[in-house]
mmCIF file of the C-alpha atoms, coordinates in Angstrom:
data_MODEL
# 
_entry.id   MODEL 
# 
loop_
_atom_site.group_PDB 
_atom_site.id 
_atom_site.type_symbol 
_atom_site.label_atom_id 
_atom_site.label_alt_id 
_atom_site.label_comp_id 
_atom_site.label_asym_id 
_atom_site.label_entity_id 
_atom_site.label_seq_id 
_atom_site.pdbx_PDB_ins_code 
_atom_site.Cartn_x 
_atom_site.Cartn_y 
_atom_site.Cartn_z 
_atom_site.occupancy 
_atom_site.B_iso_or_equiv 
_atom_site.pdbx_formal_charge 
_atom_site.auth_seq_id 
_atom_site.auth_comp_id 
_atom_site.auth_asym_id 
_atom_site.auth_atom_id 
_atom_site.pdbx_PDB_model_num 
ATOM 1  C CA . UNK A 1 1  ? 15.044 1.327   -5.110  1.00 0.00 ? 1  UNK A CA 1 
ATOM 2  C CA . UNK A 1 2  ? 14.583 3.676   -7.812  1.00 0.00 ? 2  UNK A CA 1 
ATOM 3  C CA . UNK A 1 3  ? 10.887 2.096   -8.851  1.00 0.00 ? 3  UNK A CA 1 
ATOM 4  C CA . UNK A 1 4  ? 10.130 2.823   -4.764  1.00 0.00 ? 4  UNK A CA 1 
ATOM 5  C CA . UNK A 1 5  ? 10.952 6.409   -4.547  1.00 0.00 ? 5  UNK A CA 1 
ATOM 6  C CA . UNK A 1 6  ? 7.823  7.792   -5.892  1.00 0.00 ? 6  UNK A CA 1 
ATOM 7  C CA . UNK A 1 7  ? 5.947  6.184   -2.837  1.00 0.00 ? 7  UNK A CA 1 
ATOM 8  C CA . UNK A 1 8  ? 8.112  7.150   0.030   1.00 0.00 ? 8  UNK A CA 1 
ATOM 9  C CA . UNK A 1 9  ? 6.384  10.285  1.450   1.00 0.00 ? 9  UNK A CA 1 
ATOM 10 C CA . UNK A 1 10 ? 7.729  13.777  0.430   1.00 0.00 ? 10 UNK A CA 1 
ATOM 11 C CA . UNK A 1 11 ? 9.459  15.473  3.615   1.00 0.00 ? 11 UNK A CA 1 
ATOM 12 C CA . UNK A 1 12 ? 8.190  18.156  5.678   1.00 0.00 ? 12 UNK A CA 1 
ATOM 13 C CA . UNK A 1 13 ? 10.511 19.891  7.881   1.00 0.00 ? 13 UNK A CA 1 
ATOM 14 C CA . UNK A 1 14 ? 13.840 19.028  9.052   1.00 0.00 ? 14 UNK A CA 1 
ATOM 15 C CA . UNK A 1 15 ? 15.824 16.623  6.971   1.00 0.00 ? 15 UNK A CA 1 
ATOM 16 C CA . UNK A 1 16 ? 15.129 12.364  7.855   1.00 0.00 ? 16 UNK A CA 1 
ATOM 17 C CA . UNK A 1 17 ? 16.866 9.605   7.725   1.00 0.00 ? 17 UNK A CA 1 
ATOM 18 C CA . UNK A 1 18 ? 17.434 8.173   4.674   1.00 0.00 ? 18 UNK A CA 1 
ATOM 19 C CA . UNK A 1 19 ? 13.908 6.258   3.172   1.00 0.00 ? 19 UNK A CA 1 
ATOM 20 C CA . UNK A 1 20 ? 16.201 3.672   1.182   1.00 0.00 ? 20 UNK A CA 1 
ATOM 21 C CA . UNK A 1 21 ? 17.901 2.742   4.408   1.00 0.00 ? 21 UNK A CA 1 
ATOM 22 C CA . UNK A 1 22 ? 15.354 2.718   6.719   1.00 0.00 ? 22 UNK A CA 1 
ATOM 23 C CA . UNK A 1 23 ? 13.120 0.439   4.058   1.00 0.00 ? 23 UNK A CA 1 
ATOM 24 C CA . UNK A 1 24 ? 16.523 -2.081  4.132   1.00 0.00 ? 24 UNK A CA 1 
ATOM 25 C CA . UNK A 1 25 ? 16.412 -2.111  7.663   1.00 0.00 ? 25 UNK A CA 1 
ATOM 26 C CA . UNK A 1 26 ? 12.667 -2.795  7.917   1.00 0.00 ? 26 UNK A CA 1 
ATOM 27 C CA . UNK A 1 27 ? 13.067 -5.830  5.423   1.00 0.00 ? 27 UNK A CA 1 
ATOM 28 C CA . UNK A 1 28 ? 16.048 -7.024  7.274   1.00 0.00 ? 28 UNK A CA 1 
ATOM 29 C CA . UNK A 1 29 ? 14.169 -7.373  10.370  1.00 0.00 ? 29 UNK A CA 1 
ATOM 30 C CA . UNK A 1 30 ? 11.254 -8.538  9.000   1.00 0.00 ? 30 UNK A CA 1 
ATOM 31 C CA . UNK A 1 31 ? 12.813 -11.182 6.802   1.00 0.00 ? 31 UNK A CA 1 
ATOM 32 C CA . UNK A 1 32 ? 15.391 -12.579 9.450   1.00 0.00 ? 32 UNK A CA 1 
ATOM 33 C CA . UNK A 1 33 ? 12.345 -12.164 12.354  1.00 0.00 ? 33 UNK A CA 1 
ATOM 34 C CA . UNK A 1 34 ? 14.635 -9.940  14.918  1.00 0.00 ? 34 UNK A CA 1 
ATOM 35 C CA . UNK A 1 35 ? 13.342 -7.668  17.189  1.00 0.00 ? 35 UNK A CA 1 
ATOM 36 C CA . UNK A 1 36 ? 13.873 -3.705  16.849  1.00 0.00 ? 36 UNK A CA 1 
ATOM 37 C CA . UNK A 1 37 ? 16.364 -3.409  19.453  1.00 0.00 ? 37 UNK A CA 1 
ATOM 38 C CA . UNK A 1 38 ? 18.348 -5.862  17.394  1.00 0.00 ? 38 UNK A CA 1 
ATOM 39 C CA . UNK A 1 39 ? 18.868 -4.251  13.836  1.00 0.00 ? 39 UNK A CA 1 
ATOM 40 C CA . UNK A 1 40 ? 22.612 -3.433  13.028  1.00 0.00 ? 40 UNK A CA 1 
ATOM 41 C CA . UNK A 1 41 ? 23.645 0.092   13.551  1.00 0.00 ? 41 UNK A CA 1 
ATOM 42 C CA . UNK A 1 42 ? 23.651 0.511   9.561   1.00 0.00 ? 42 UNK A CA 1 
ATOM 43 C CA . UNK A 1 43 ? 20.320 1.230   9.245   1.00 0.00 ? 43 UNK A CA 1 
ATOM 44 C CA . UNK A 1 44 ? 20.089 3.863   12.237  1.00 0.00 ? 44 UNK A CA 1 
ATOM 45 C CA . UNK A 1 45 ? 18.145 4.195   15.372  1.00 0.00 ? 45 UNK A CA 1 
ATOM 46 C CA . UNK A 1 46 ? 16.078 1.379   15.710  1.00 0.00 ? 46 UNK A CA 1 
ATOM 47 C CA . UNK A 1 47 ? 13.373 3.577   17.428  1.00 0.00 ? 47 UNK A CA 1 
ATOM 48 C CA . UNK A 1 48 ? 13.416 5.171   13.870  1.00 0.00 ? 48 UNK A CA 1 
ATOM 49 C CA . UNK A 1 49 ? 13.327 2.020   12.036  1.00 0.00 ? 49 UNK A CA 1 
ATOM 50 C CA . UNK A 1 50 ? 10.125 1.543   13.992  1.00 0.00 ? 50 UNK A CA 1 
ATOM 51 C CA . UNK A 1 51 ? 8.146  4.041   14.228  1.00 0.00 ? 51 UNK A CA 1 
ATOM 52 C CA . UNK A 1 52 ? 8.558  4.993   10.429  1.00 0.00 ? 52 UNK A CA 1 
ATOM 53 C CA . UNK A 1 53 ? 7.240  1.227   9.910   1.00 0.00 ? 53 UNK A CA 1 
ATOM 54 C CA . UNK A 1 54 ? 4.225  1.694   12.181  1.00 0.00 ? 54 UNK A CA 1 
ATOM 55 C CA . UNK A 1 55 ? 3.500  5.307   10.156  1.00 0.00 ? 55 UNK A CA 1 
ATOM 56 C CA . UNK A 1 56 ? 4.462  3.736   7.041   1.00 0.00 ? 56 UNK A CA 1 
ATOM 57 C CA . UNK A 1 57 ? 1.629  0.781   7.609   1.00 0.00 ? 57 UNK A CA 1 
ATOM 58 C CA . UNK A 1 58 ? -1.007 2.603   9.207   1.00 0.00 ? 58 UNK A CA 1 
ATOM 59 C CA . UNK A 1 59 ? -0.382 5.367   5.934   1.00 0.00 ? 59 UNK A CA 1 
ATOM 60 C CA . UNK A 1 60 ? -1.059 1.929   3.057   1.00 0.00 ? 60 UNK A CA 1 
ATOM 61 C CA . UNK A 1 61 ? 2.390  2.868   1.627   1.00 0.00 ? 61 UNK A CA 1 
ATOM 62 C CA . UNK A 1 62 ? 3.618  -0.523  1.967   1.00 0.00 ? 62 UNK A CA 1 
ATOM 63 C CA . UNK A 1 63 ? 0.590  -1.906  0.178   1.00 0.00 ? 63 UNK A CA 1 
ATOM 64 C CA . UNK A 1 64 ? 0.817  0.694   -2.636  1.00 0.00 ? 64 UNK A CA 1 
ATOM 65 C CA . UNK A 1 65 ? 4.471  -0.105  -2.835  1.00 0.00 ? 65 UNK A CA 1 
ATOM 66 C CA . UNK A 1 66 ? 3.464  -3.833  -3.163  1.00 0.00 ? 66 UNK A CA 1 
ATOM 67 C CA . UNK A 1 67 ? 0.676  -3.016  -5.485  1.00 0.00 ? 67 UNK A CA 1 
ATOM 68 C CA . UNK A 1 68 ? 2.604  -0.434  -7.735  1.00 0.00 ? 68 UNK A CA 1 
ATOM 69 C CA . UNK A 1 69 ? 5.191  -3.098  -8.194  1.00 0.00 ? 69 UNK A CA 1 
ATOM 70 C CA . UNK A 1 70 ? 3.100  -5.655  -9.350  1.00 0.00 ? 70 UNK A CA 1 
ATOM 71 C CA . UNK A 1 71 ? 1.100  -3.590  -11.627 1.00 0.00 ? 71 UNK A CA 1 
ATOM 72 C CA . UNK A 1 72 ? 4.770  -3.027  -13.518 1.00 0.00 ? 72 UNK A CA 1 
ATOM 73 C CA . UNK A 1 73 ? 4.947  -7.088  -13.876 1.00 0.00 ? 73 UNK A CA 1 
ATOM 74 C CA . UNK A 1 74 ? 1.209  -7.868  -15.316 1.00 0.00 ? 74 UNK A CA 1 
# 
């Protein structure tokens, strides 16, 4: 998680939920193919979990994440 900090977007405003959780819950979803509604309360609101995943995509972070971490591996 520390190699993905630099790409989470910087804050502005009131405090958020936590980036490293909300990324596990994303993955968890994704990976295991639930639906929103279904993530465990661990990872917060799901309507957060969701909407910072349709920001996150439409914003390329995901991709730079991808792309940063490969660049790190040759």
């Amino acid at each position: 998680m520390a190699k993905l900090a630099p790409f989470f977007p910087k804050s502005h405003g009131k405090p958020r939920v936590d980036d490293r959780r909300v990324l596990s819950g994303i993955i968890l979803l994704n990976r295991n193919g639930l639906r929103w509604r279904d993530a465990p309360e661990a990872y917060g609101p799901h309507k957060t979990l969701y909407s910072r995943w349709k920001r996150w995509s439409e914003k390329g972070i995901f991709a730079r994440m991808m792309a940063g971490l490969a660049a790190e591996h040759g």
